[in-house]
């Protein structure tokens, strides 16, 4: 029997767009007018376009999905195609005011290296991710014995592009271990596709999405 080599599943932007935009207000609040912003895994550039229109930023995006890159370029954005880990190592230190890693941690082979690279390149780094300890996920696993499929994790186990799972507690522990300073956090719970509400207490249990702002 011959082996089969397959490419990783692609991100379905239709499935993830509501989740990916849920924390954009919190990210936008971090940006000052005219700053230099790098978005790693920017998709079609929805966040960068908003920040350029609202804050007049100098943007750069890196995205590995060629179709999403083409859409971003058609919107007039400075976006290039490539692997995040390869690009981040070639950028000058301190060249950006803010580096954004929005919902891309689960897709990375080496998320620690990418975050370290982002902290070298940017003065601040905004990292958002789906929280695998959300109470609905615990309930699905505990009572039904099945992996969750929900707005934050919208794929079945057999077609997901996610290779890492993380919780709020796990990420906070990683930050302590690596010496990354968490200078801000925001949390949200999705209420179906395209709607979310802020979470201010017990985020590891109640938040389906998390955002951490890091400094070295």
PDB file of N, CA, C and O in Angstrom, residues 92-170:
ATOM      1  N   UNK A  92      13.297  43.745   9.777  1.00  0.00           N
ATOM      2  CA  UNK A  92      14.174  44.441  10.731  1.00  0.00           C
ATOM      3  C   UNK A  92      13.548  44.529  12.119  1.00  0.00           C
ATOM      4  O   UNK A  92      12.328  44.665  12.267  1.00  0.00           O
ATOM      5  N   UNK A  93      14.387  44.477  13.138  1.00  0.00           N
ATOM      6  CA  UNK A  93      13.916  44.593  14.517  1.00  0.00           C
ATOM      7  C   UNK A  93      13.301  45.965  14.754  1.00  0.00           C
ATOM      8  O   UNK A  93      13.803  46.985  14.273  1.00  0.00           O
ATOM      9  N   UNK A  94      12.179  45.982  15.492  1.00  0.00           N
ATOM     10  CA  UNK A  94      11.534  47.228  15.870  1.00  0.00           C
ATOM     11  C   UNK A  94      10.960  48.025  14.724  1.00  0.00           C
ATOM     12  O   UNK A  94      10.787  49.247  14.848  1.00  0.00           O
ATOM     13  N   UNK A  95      10.633  47.372  13.625  1.00  0.00           N
ATOM     14  CA  UNK A  95      10.174  48.102  12.444  1.00  0.00           C
ATOM     15  C   UNK A  95       8.674  48.370  12.438  1.00  0.00           C
ATOM     16  O   UNK A  95       8.178  49.088  11.564  1.00  0.00           O
ATOM     17  N   UNK A  96       7.914  47.805  13.402  1.00  0.00           N
ATOM     18  CA  UNK A  96       6.469  48.014  13.454  1.00  0.00           C
ATOM     19  C   UNK A  96       6.042  48.407  14.871  1.00  0.00           C
ATOM     20  O   UNK A  96       6.622  47.956  15.858  1.00  0.00           O
ATOM     21  N   UNK A  97       5.019  49.241  14.915  1.00  0.00           N
ATOM     22  CA  UNK A  97       4.452  49.622  16.209  1.00  0.00           C
ATOM     23  C   UNK A  97       3.589  48.500  16.779  1.00  0.00           C
ATOM     24  O   UNK A  97       3.572  48.281  17.998  1.00  0.00           O
ATOM     25  N   UNK A  98       2.864  47.805  15.909  1.00  0.00           N
ATOM     26  CA  UNK A  98       1.986  46.719  16.354  1.00  0.00           C
ATOM     27  C   UNK A  98       2.059  45.583  15.341  1.00  0.00           C
ATOM     28  O   UNK A  98       1.973  45.806  14.129  1.00  0.00           O
ATOM     29  N   UNK A  99       2.215  44.372  15.851  1.00  0.00           N
ATOM     30  CA  UNK A  99       2.126  43.163  15.031  1.00  0.00           C
ATOM     31  C   UNK A  99       0.892  42.391  15.485  1.00  0.00           C
ATOM     32  O   UNK A  99       0.692  42.178  16.687  1.00  0.00           O
ATOM     33  N   UNK A 100       0.073  41.993  14.528  1.00  0.00           N
ATOM     34  CA  UNK A 100      -1.181  41.305  14.823  1.00  0.00           C
ATOM     35  C   UNK A 100      -1.080  39.845  14.412  1.00  0.00           C
ATOM     36  O   UNK A 100      -0.679  39.524  13.288  1.00  0.00           O
ATOM     37  N   UNK A 101      -1.438  38.965  15.326  1.00  0.00           N
ATOM     38  CA  UNK A 101      -1.597  37.528  15.060  1.00  0.00           C
ATOM     39  C   UNK A 101      -3.036  37.185  15.437  1.00  0.00           C
ATOM     40  O   UNK A 101      -3.326  36.848  16.580  1.00  0.00           O
ATOM     41  N   UNK A 102      -3.928  37.301  14.474  1.00  0.00           N
ATOM     42  CA  UNK A 102      -5.358  37.202  14.742  1.00  0.00           C
ATOM     43  C   UNK A 102      -5.886  35.822  14.341  1.00  0.00           C
ATOM     44  O   UNK A 102      -6.039  35.542  13.149  1.00  0.00           O
ATOM     45  N   UNK A 103      -6.127  34.971  15.346  1.00  0.00           N
ATOM     46  CA  UNK A 103      -6.726  33.647  15.129  1.00  0.00           C
ATOM     47  C   UNK A 103      -5.872  32.750  14.243  1.00  0.00           C
ATOM     48  O   UNK A 103      -6.398  31.913  13.500  1.00  0.00           O
ATOM     49  N   UNK A 104      -4.553  32.911  14.295  1.00  0.00           N
ATOM     50  CA  UNK A 104      -3.675  32.069  13.482  1.00  0.00           C
ATOM     51  C   UNK A 104      -2.830  31.097  14.307  1.00  0.00           C
ATOM     52  O   UNK A 104      -2.202  30.198  13.746  1.00  0.00           O
ATOM     53  N   UNK A 105      -2.788  31.254  15.640  1.00  0.00           N
ATOM     54  CA  UNK A 105      -1.974  30.346  16.453  1.00  0.00           C
ATOM     55  C   UNK A 105      -2.287  28.874  16.204  1.00  0.00           C
ATOM     56  O   UNK A 105      -1.370  28.054  16.109  1.00  0.00           O
ATOM     57  N   UNK A 106      -3.585  28.480  16.112  1.00  0.00           N
ATOM     58  CA  UNK A 106      -3.864  27.057  15.915  1.00  0.00           C
ATOM     59  C   UNK A 106      -3.340  26.489  14.599  1.00  0.00           C
ATOM     60  O   UNK A 106      -3.224  25.271  14.454  1.00  0.00           O
ATOM     61  N   UNK A 107      -2.999  27.355  13.634  1.00  0.00           N
ATOM     62  CA  UNK A 107      -2.552  26.896  12.319  1.00  0.00           C
ATOM     63  C   UNK A 107      -1.042  26.715  12.235  1.00  0.00           C
ATOM     64  O   UNK A 107      -0.546  26.194  11.238  1.00  0.00           O
ATOM     65  N   UNK A 108      -0.310  27.117  13.269  1.00  0.00           N
ATOM     66  CA  UNK A 108       1.149  27.200  13.171  1.00  0.00           C
ATOM     67  C   UNK A 108       1.842  25.942  13.670  1.00  0.00           C
ATOM     68  O   UNK A 108       1.470  25.377  14.695  1.00  0.00           O
ATOM     69  N   UNK A 109       2.913  25.580  12.984  1.00  0.00           N
ATOM     70  CA  UNK A 109       3.745  24.474  13.452  1.00  0.00           C
ATOM     71  C   UNK A 109       4.552  24.884  14.676  1.00  0.00           C
ATOM     72  O   UNK A 109       4.755  24.088  15.583  1.00  0.00           O
ATOM     73  N   UNK A 110       5.035  26.121  14.703  1.00  0.00           N
ATOM     74  CA  UNK A 110       5.863  26.590  15.824  1.00  0.00           C
ATOM     75  C   UNK A 110       5.369  27.965  16.266  1.00  0.00           C
ATOM     76  O   UNK A 110       5.989  28.996  15.962  1.00  0.00           O
ATOM     77  N   UNK A 111       4.256  28.026  16.990  1.00  0.00           N
ATOM     78  CA  UNK A 111       3.708  29.328  17.387  1.00  0.00           C
ATOM     79  C   UNK A 111       4.635  30.126  18.293  1.00  0.00           C
ATOM     80  O   UNK A 111       4.653  31.356  18.231  1.00  0.00           O
ATOM     81  N   UNK A 112       5.411  29.463  19.139  1.00  0.00           N
ATOM     82  CA  UNK A 112       6.319  30.182  20.046  1.00  0.00           C
ATOM     83  C   UNK A 112       7.356  30.959  19.243  1.00  0.00           C
ATOM     84  O   UNK A 112       7.634  32.134  19.518  1.00  0.00           O
ATOM     85  N   UNK A 113       7.923  30.328  18.219  1.00  0.00           N
ATOM     86  CA  UNK A 113       8.926  31.003  17.397  1.00  0.00           C
ATOM     87  C   UNK A 113       8.334  32.202  16.667  1.00  0.00           C
ATOM     88  O   UNK A 113       8.985  33.249  16.539  1.00  0.00           O
ATOM     89  N   UNK A 114       7.110  32.063  16.197  1.00  0.00           N
ATOM     90  CA  UNK A 114       6.473  33.172  15.479  1.00  0.00           C
ATOM     91  C   UNK A 114       6.181  34.334  16.428  1.00  0.00           C
ATOM     92  O   UNK A 114       6.404  35.500  16.091  1.00  0.00           O
ATOM     93  N   UNK A 115       5.710  34.036  17.630  1.00  0.00           N
ATOM     94  CA  UNK A 115       5.453  35.106  18.597  1.00  0.00           C
ATOM     95  C   UNK A 115       6.769  35.785  18.996  1.00  0.00           C
ATOM     96  O   UNK A 115       6.840  37.014  19.096  1.00  0.00           O
ATOM     97  N   UNK A 116       7.819  35.003  19.226  1.00  0.00           N
ATOM     98  CA  UNK A 116       9.122  35.590  19.537  1.00  0.00           C
ATOM     99  C   UNK A 116       9.584  36.505  18.408  1.00  0.00           C
ATOM    100  O   UNK A 116      10.099  37.608  18.642  1.00  0.00           O
ATOM    101  N   UNK A 117       9.395  36.052  17.171  1.00  0.00           N
ATOM    102  CA  UNK A 117       9.766  36.883  16.029  1.00  0.00           C
ATOM    103  C   UNK A 117       8.944  38.156  15.962  1.00  0.00           C
ATOM    104  O   UNK A 117       9.466  39.231  15.653  1.00  0.00           O
ATOM    105  N   UNK A 118       7.643  38.027  16.261  1.00  0.00           N
ATOM    106  CA  UNK A 118       6.773  39.206  16.258  1.00  0.00           C
ATOM    107  C   UNK A 118       7.195  40.210  17.326  1.00  0.00           C
ATOM    108  O   UNK A 118       7.172  41.431  17.092  1.00  0.00           O
ATOM    109  N   UNK A 119       7.614  39.729  18.489  1.00  0.00           N
ATOM    110  CA  UNK A 119       8.071  40.612  19.554  1.00  0.00           C
ATOM    111  C   UNK A 119       9.404  41.280  19.211  1.00  0.00           C
ATOM    112  O   UNK A 119       9.703  42.371  19.701  1.00  0.00           O
ATOM    113  N   UNK A 120      10.191  40.639  18.386  1.00  0.00           N
ATOM    114  CA  UNK A 120      11.438  41.265  17.917  1.00  0.00           C
ATOM    115  C   UNK A 120      11.137  42.380  16.915  1.00  0.00           C
ATOM    116  O   UNK A 120      11.762  43.450  16.939  1.00  0.00           O
ATOM    117  N   UNK A 121      10.146  42.143  16.066  1.00  0.00           N
ATOM    118  CA  UNK A 121       9.827  43.079  14.983  1.00  0.00           C
ATOM    119  C   UNK A 121       8.956  44.234  15.456  1.00  0.00           C
ATOM    120  O   UNK A 121       9.082  45.360  14.974  1.00  0.00           O
ATOM    121  N   UNK A 122       8.050  43.963  16.422  1.00  0.00           N
ATOM    122  CA  UNK A 122       7.084  44.974  16.844  1.00  0.00           C
ATOM    123  C   UNK A 122       7.245  45.397  18.292  1.00  0.00           C
ATOM    124  O   UNK A 122       7.699  44.623  19.132  1.00  0.00           O
ATOM    125  N   UNK A 123       6.851  46.635  18.585  1.00  0.00           N
ATOM    126  CA  UNK A 123       6.875  47.116  19.971  1.00  0.00           C
ATOM    127  C   UNK A 123       5.774  46.459  20.796  1.00  0.00           C
ATOM    128  O   UNK A 123       5.928  46.236  21.995  1.00  0.00           O
ATOM    129  N   UNK A 124       4.646  46.174  20.147  1.00  0.00           N
ATOM    130  CA  UNK A 124       3.535  45.479  20.789  1.00  0.00           C
ATOM    131  C   UNK A 124       3.056  44.375  19.849  1.00  0.00           C
ATOM    132  O   UNK A 124       3.130  44.511  18.629  1.00  0.00           O
ATOM    133  N   UNK A 125       2.532  43.315  20.432  1.00  0.00           N
ATOM    134  CA  UNK A 125       2.007  42.203  19.640  1.00  0.00           C
ATOM    135  C   UNK A 125       0.623  41.847  20.174  1.00  0.00           C
ATOM    136  O   UNK A 125       0.456  41.618  21.379  1.00  0.00           O
ATOM    137  N   UNK A 126      -0.366  41.827  19.293  1.00  0.00           N
ATOM    138  CA  UNK A 126      -1.731  41.436  19.652  1.00  0.00           C
ATOM    139  C   UNK A 126      -1.984  40.024  19.139  1.00  0.00           C
ATOM    140  O   UNK A 126      -1.922  39.776  17.933  1.00  0.00           O
ATOM    141  N   UNK A 127      -2.247  39.116  20.073  1.00  0.00           N
ATOM    142  CA  UNK A 127      -2.454  37.706  19.747  1.00  0.00           C
ATOM    143  C   UNK A 127      -3.874  37.314  20.140  1.00  0.00           C
ATOM    144  O   UNK A 127      -4.250  37.413  21.313  1.00  0.00           O
ATOM    145  N   UNK A 128      -4.665  36.855  19.181  1.00  0.00           N
ATOM    146  CA  UNK A 128      -6.000  36.354  19.515  1.00  0.00           C
ATOM    147  C   UNK A 128      -6.107  34.888  19.124  1.00  0.00           C
ATOM    148  O   UNK A 128      -5.423  34.421  18.210  1.00  0.00           O
ATOM    149  N   UNK A 129      -6.994  34.169  19.831  1.00  0.00           N
ATOM    150  CA  UNK A 129      -7.098  32.723  19.613  1.00  0.00           C
ATOM    151  C   UNK A 129      -8.428  32.221  20.170  1.00  0.00           C
ATOM    152  O   UNK A 129      -9.018  32.828  21.070  1.00  0.00           O
ATOM    153  N   UNK A 130      -8.920  31.089  19.650  1.00  0.00           N
ATOM    154  CA  UNK A 130     -10.099  30.456  20.238  1.00  0.00           C
ATOM    155  C   UNK A 130      -9.723  29.724  21.525  1.00  0.00           C
ATOM    156  O   UNK A 130      -8.674  29.075  21.597  1.00  0.00           O
ATOM    157  N   UNK A 131     -10.559  29.851  22.543  1.00  0.00           N
ATOM    158  CA  UNK A 131     -10.293  29.255  23.859  1.00  0.00           C
ATOM    159  C   UNK A 131     -10.938  27.878  23.940  1.00  0.00           C
ATOM    160  O   UNK A 131     -12.160  27.740  23.980  1.00  0.00           O
ATOM    161  N   UNK A 132     -10.101  26.845  24.003  1.00  0.00           N
ATOM    162  CA  UNK A 132     -10.602  25.476  23.993  1.00  0.00           C
ATOM    163  C   UNK A 132     -11.173  25.051  25.335  1.00  0.00           C
ATOM    164  O   UNK A 132     -11.712  23.948  25.468  1.00  0.00           O
ATOM    165  N   UNK A 133     -11.080  25.925  26.348  1.00  0.00           N
ATOM    166  CA  UNK A 133     -11.652  25.595  27.660  1.00  0.00           C
ATOM    167  C   UNK A 133     -13.031  26.229  27.865  1.00  0.00           C
ATOM    168  O   UNK A 133     -13.558  26.181  28.985  1.00  0.00           O
ATOM    169  N   UNK A 134     -13.608  26.812  26.836  1.00  0.00           N
ATOM    170  CA  UNK A 134     -14.940  27.409  26.949  1.00  0.00           C
ATOM    171  C   UNK A 134     -15.942  26.376  27.451  1.00  0.00           C
ATOM    172  O   UNK A 134     -15.865  25.190  27.109  1.00  0.00           O
ATOM    173  N   UNK A 135     -16.920  26.806  28.223  1.00  0.00           N
ATOM    174  CA  UNK A 135     -17.817  25.854  28.890  1.00  0.00           C
ATOM    175  C   UNK A 135     -18.601  25.001  27.906  1.00  0.00           C
ATOM    176  O   UNK A 135     -18.887  23.824  28.194  1.00  0.00           O
ATOM    177  N   UNK A 136     -18.931  25.553  26.738  1.00  0.00           N
ATOM    178  CA  UNK A 136     -19.669  24.732  25.765  1.00  0.00           C
ATOM    179  C   UNK A 136     -18.811  23.589  25.228  1.00  0.00           C
ATOM    180  O   UNK A 136     -19.309  22.494  24.958  1.00  0.00           O
ATOM    181  N   UNK A 137     -17.518  23.861  25.072  1.00  0.00           N
ATOM    182  CA  UNK A 137     -16.606  22.803  24.630  1.00  0.00           C
ATOM    183  C   UNK A 137     -16.484  21.736  25.711  1.00  0.00           C
ATOM    184  O   UNK A 137     -16.532  20.529  25.426  1.00  0.00           O
ATOM    185  N   UNK A 138     -16.345  22.160  26.971  1.00  0.00           N
ATOM    186  CA  UNK A 138     -16.272  21.192  28.066  1.00  0.00           C
ATOM    187  C   UNK A 138     -17.539  20.336  28.117  1.00  0.00           C
ATOM    188  O   UNK A 138     -17.484  19.120  28.343  1.00  0.00           O
ATOM    189  N   UNK A 139     -18.684  20.977  27.900  1.00  0.00           N
ATOM    190  CA  UNK A 139     -19.952  20.253  27.942  1.00  0.00           C
ATOM    191  C   UNK A 139     -20.047  19.249  26.796  1.00  0.00           C
ATOM    192  O   UNK A 139     -20.484  18.106  26.985  1.00  0.00           O
ATOM    193  N   UNK A 140     -19.636  19.673  25.605  1.00  0.00           N
ATOM    194  CA  UNK A 140     -19.689  18.783  24.447  1.00  0.00           C
ATOM    195  C   UNK A 140     -18.806  17.563  24.659  1.00  0.00           C
ATOM    196  O   UNK A 140     -19.203  16.426  24.374  1.00  0.00           O
ATOM    197  N   UNK A 141     -17.595  17.789  25.159  1.00  0.00           N
ATOM    198  CA  UNK A 141     -16.683  16.671  25.413  1.00  0.00           C
ATOM    199  C   UNK A 141     -17.178  15.796  26.559  1.00  0.00           C
ATOM    200  O   UNK A 141     -17.141  14.563  26.479  1.00  0.00           O
ATOM    201  N   UNK A 142     -17.648  16.439  27.654  1.00  0.00           N
ATOM    202  CA  UNK A 142     -18.018  15.688  28.850  1.00  0.00           C
ATOM    203  C   UNK A 142     -19.293  14.887  28.696  1.00  0.00           C
ATOM    204  O   UNK A 142     -19.365  13.738  29.151  1.00  0.00           O
ATOM    205  N   UNK A 143     -20.305  15.470  28.073  1.00  0.00           N
ATOM    206  CA  UNK A 143     -21.604  14.810  27.999  1.00  0.00           C
ATOM    207  C   UNK A 143     -21.809  14.025  26.714  1.00  0.00           C
ATOM    208  O   UNK A 143     -22.415  12.952  26.717  1.00  0.00           O
ATOM    209  N   UNK A 144     -21.295  14.564  25.617  1.00  0.00           N
ATOM    210  CA  UNK A 144     -21.528  13.912  24.330  1.00  0.00           C
ATOM    211  C   UNK A 144     -20.336  13.088  23.863  1.00  0.00           C
ATOM    212  O   UNK A 144     -20.462  12.265  22.961  1.00  0.00           O
ATOM    213  N   UNK A 145     -19.164  13.362  24.447  1.00  0.00           N
ATOM    214  CA  UNK A 145     -17.978  12.611  24.050  1.00  0.00           C
ATOM    215  C   UNK A 145     -17.528  12.912  22.638  1.00  0.00           C
ATOM    216  O   UNK A 145     -16.899  12.070  21.985  1.00  0.00           O
ATOM    217  N   UNK A 146     -17.809  14.131  22.162  1.00  0.00           N
ATOM    218  CA  UNK A 146     -17.454  14.500  20.802  1.00  0.00           C
ATOM    219  C   UNK A 146     -16.645  15.789  20.800  1.00  0.00           C
ATOM    220  O   UNK A 146     -16.809  16.637  21.672  1.00  0.00           O
ATOM    221  N   UNK A 147     -15.776  15.929  19.799  1.00  0.00           N
ATOM    222  CA  UNK A 147     -15.070  17.178  19.629  1.00  0.00           C
ATOM    223  C   UNK A 147     -16.052  18.263  19.192  1.00  0.00           C
ATOM    224  O   UNK A 147     -16.997  17.986  18.455  1.00  0.00           O
ATOM    225  N   UNK A 148     -15.837  19.502  19.648  1.00  0.00           N
ATOM    226  CA  UNK A 148     -16.812  20.559  19.379  1.00  0.00           C
ATOM    227  C   UNK A 148     -16.760  21.059  17.940  1.00  0.00           C
ATOM    228  O   UNK A 148     -15.705  21.080  17.310  1.00  0.00           O
ATOM    229  N   UNK A 149     -17.911  21.459  17.453  1.00  0.00           N
ATOM    230  CA  UNK A 149     -18.029  22.224  16.207  1.00  0.00           C
ATOM    231  C   UNK A 149     -18.918  23.410  16.544  1.00  0.00           C
ATOM    232  O   UNK A 149     -20.094  23.246  16.871  1.00  0.00           O
ATOM    233  N   UNK A 150     -18.334  24.606  16.516  1.00  0.00           N
ATOM    234  CA  UNK A 150     -19.062  25.810  16.920  1.00  0.00           C
ATOM    235  C   UNK A 150     -18.473  27.014  16.196  1.00  0.00           C
ATOM    236  O   UNK A 150     -17.517  26.863  15.425  1.00  0.00           O
ATOM    237  N   UNK A 151     -19.014  28.232  16.396  1.00  0.00           N
ATOM    238  CA  UNK A 151     -18.494  29.382  15.650  1.00  0.00           C
ATOM    239  C   UNK A 151     -17.014  29.667  15.873  1.00  0.00           C
ATOM    240  O   UNK A 151     -16.355  30.209  14.990  1.00  0.00           O
ATOM    241  N   UNK A 152     -16.475  29.335  17.042  1.00  0.00           N
ATOM    242  CA  UNK A 152     -15.051  29.561  17.294  1.00  0.00           C
ATOM    243  C   UNK A 152     -14.177  28.467  16.706  1.00  0.00           C
ATOM    244  O   UNK A 152     -13.032  28.705  16.313  1.00  0.00           O
ATOM    245  N   UNK A 153     -14.698  27.248  16.649  1.00  0.00           N
ATOM    246  CA  UNK A 153     -13.996  26.093  16.081  1.00  0.00           C
ATOM    247  C   UNK A 153     -14.947  25.428  15.079  1.00  0.00           C
ATOM    248  O   UNK A 153     -15.563  24.409  15.375  1.00  0.00           O
ATOM    249  N   UNK A 154     -15.063  26.000  13.869  1.00  0.00           N
ATOM    250  CA  UNK A 154     -16.165  25.622  12.992  1.00  0.00           C
ATOM    251  C   UNK A 154     -15.937  24.400  12.115  1.00  0.00           C
ATOM    252  O   UNK A 154     -16.787  24.096  11.271  1.00  0.00           O
ATOM    253  N   UNK A 155     -14.840  23.692  12.296  1.00  0.00           N
ATOM    254  CA  UNK A 155     -14.541  22.561  11.436  1.00  0.00           C
ATOM    255  C   UNK A 155     -14.826  21.224  12.118  1.00  0.00           C
ATOM    256  O   UNK A 155     -14.752  21.104  13.333  1.00  0.00           O
ATOM    257  N   UNK A 156     -15.103  20.211  11.290  1.00  0.00           N
ATOM    258  CA  UNK A 156     -15.119  18.838  11.784  1.00  0.00           C
ATOM    259  C   UNK A 156     -13.681  18.379  12.006  1.00  0.00           C
ATOM    260  O   UNK A 156     -12.734  18.940  11.445  1.00  0.00           O
ATOM    261  N   UNK A 157     -13.510  17.328  12.790  1.00  0.00           N
ATOM    262  CA  UNK A 157     -12.165  16.874  13.138  1.00  0.00           C
ATOM    263  C   UNK A 157     -11.366  16.462  11.900  1.00  0.00           C
ATOM    264  O   UNK A 157     -10.134  16.580  11.868  1.00  0.00           O
ATOM    265  N   UNK A 158     -12.051  16.017  10.844  1.00  0.00           N
ATOM    266  CA  UNK A 158     -11.355  15.467   9.687  1.00  0.00           C
ATOM    267  C   UNK A 158     -10.998  16.514   8.633  1.00  0.00           C
ATOM    268  O   UNK A 158     -10.259  16.206   7.696  1.00  0.00           O
ATOM    269  N   UNK A 159     -11.516  17.748   8.749  1.00  0.00           N
ATOM    270  CA  UNK A 159     -11.186  18.753   7.741  1.00  0.00           C
ATOM    271  C   UNK A 159     -10.658  20.052   8.354  1.00  0.00           C
ATOM    272  O   UNK A 159     -10.599  21.073   7.693  1.00  0.00           O
ATOM    273  N   UNK A 160     -10.247  20.002   9.612  1.00  0.00           N
ATOM    274  CA  UNK A 160      -9.774  21.223  10.264  1.00  0.00           C
ATOM    275  C   UNK A 160      -8.331  21.555   9.867  1.00  0.00           C
ATOM    276  O   UNK A 160      -7.489  20.653   9.777  1.00  0.00           O
ATOM    277  N   UNK A 161      -8.038  22.844   9.643  1.00  0.00           N
ATOM    278  CA  UNK A 161      -6.646  23.250   9.432  1.00  0.00           C
ATOM    279  C   UNK A 161      -5.897  23.453  10.748  1.00  0.00           C
ATOM    280  O   UNK A 161      -4.694  23.693  10.741  1.00  0.00           O
ATOM    281  N   UNK A 162      -6.613  23.381  11.880  1.00  0.00           N
ATOM    282  CA  UNK A 162      -5.989  23.627  13.178  1.00  0.00           C
ATOM    283  C   UNK A 162      -5.128  22.447  13.607  1.00  0.00           C
ATOM    284  O   UNK A 162      -5.585  21.304  13.602  1.00  0.00           O
ATOM    285  N   UNK A 163      -3.884  22.733  13.988  1.00  0.00           N
ATOM    286  CA  UNK A 163      -2.999  21.684  14.487  1.00  0.00           C
ATOM    287  C   UNK A 163      -2.621  21.921  15.948  1.00  0.00           C
ATOM    288  O   UNK A 163      -1.933  21.110  16.545  1.00  0.00           O
ATOM    289  N   UNK A 164      -3.050  23.054  16.525  1.00  0.00           N
ATOM    290  CA  UNK A 164      -2.804  23.362  17.933  1.00  0.00           C
ATOM    291  C   UNK A 164      -4.116  23.778  18.586  1.00  0.00           C
ATOM    292  O   UNK A 164      -4.957  24.419  17.962  1.00  0.00           O
ATOM    293  N   UNK A 165      -4.258  23.423  19.830  1.00  0.00           N
ATOM    294  CA  UNK A 165      -5.400  23.883  20.628  1.00  0.00           C
ATOM    295  C   UNK A 165      -4.845  24.539  21.884  1.00  0.00           C
ATOM    296  O   UNK A 165      -3.870  24.066  22.467  1.00  0.00           O
ATOM    297  N   UNK A 166      -5.480  25.636  22.322  1.00  0.00           N
ATOM    298  CA  UNK A 166      -4.955  26.404  23.436  1.00  0.00           C
ATOM    299  C   UNK A 166      -6.114  26.925  24.274  1.00  0.00           C
ATOM    300  O   UNK A 166      -7.219  27.132  23.765  1.00  0.00           O
ATOM    301  N   UNK A 167      -5.852  27.119  25.552  1.00  0.00           N
ATOM    302  CA  UNK A 167      -6.822  27.732  26.457  1.00  0.00           C
ATOM    303  C   UNK A 167      -6.233  29.029  27.007  1.00  0.00           C
ATOM    304  O   UNK A 167      -5.027  29.298  26.877  1.00  0.00           O
ATOM    305  N   UNK A 168      -7.078  29.827  27.635  1.00  0.00           N
ATOM    306  CA  UNK A 168      -6.604  31.066  28.255  1.00  0.00           C
ATOM    307  C   UNK A 168      -5.526  30.766  29.299  1.00  0.00           C
ATOM    308  O   UNK A 168      -4.482  31.424  29.354  1.00  0.00           O
ATOM    309  N   UNK A 169      -5.765  29.755  30.116  1.00  0.00           N
ATOM    310  CA  UNK A 169      -4.789  29.405  31.150  1.00  0.00           C
ATOM    311  C   UNK A 169      -3.478  28.928  30.537  1.00  0.00           C
ATOM    312  O   UNK A 169      -2.385  29.247  31.037  1.00  0.00           O
ATOM    313  N   UNK A 170      -3.577  28.132  29.471  1.00  0.00           N
ATOM    314  CA  UNK A 170      -2.360  27.662  28.804  1.00  0.00           C
ATOM    315  C   UNK A 170      -1.550  28.830  28.260  1.00  0.00           C
ATOM    316  O   UNK A 170      -0.316  28.865  28.388  1.00  0.00           O
TER     317      UNK A 170
END
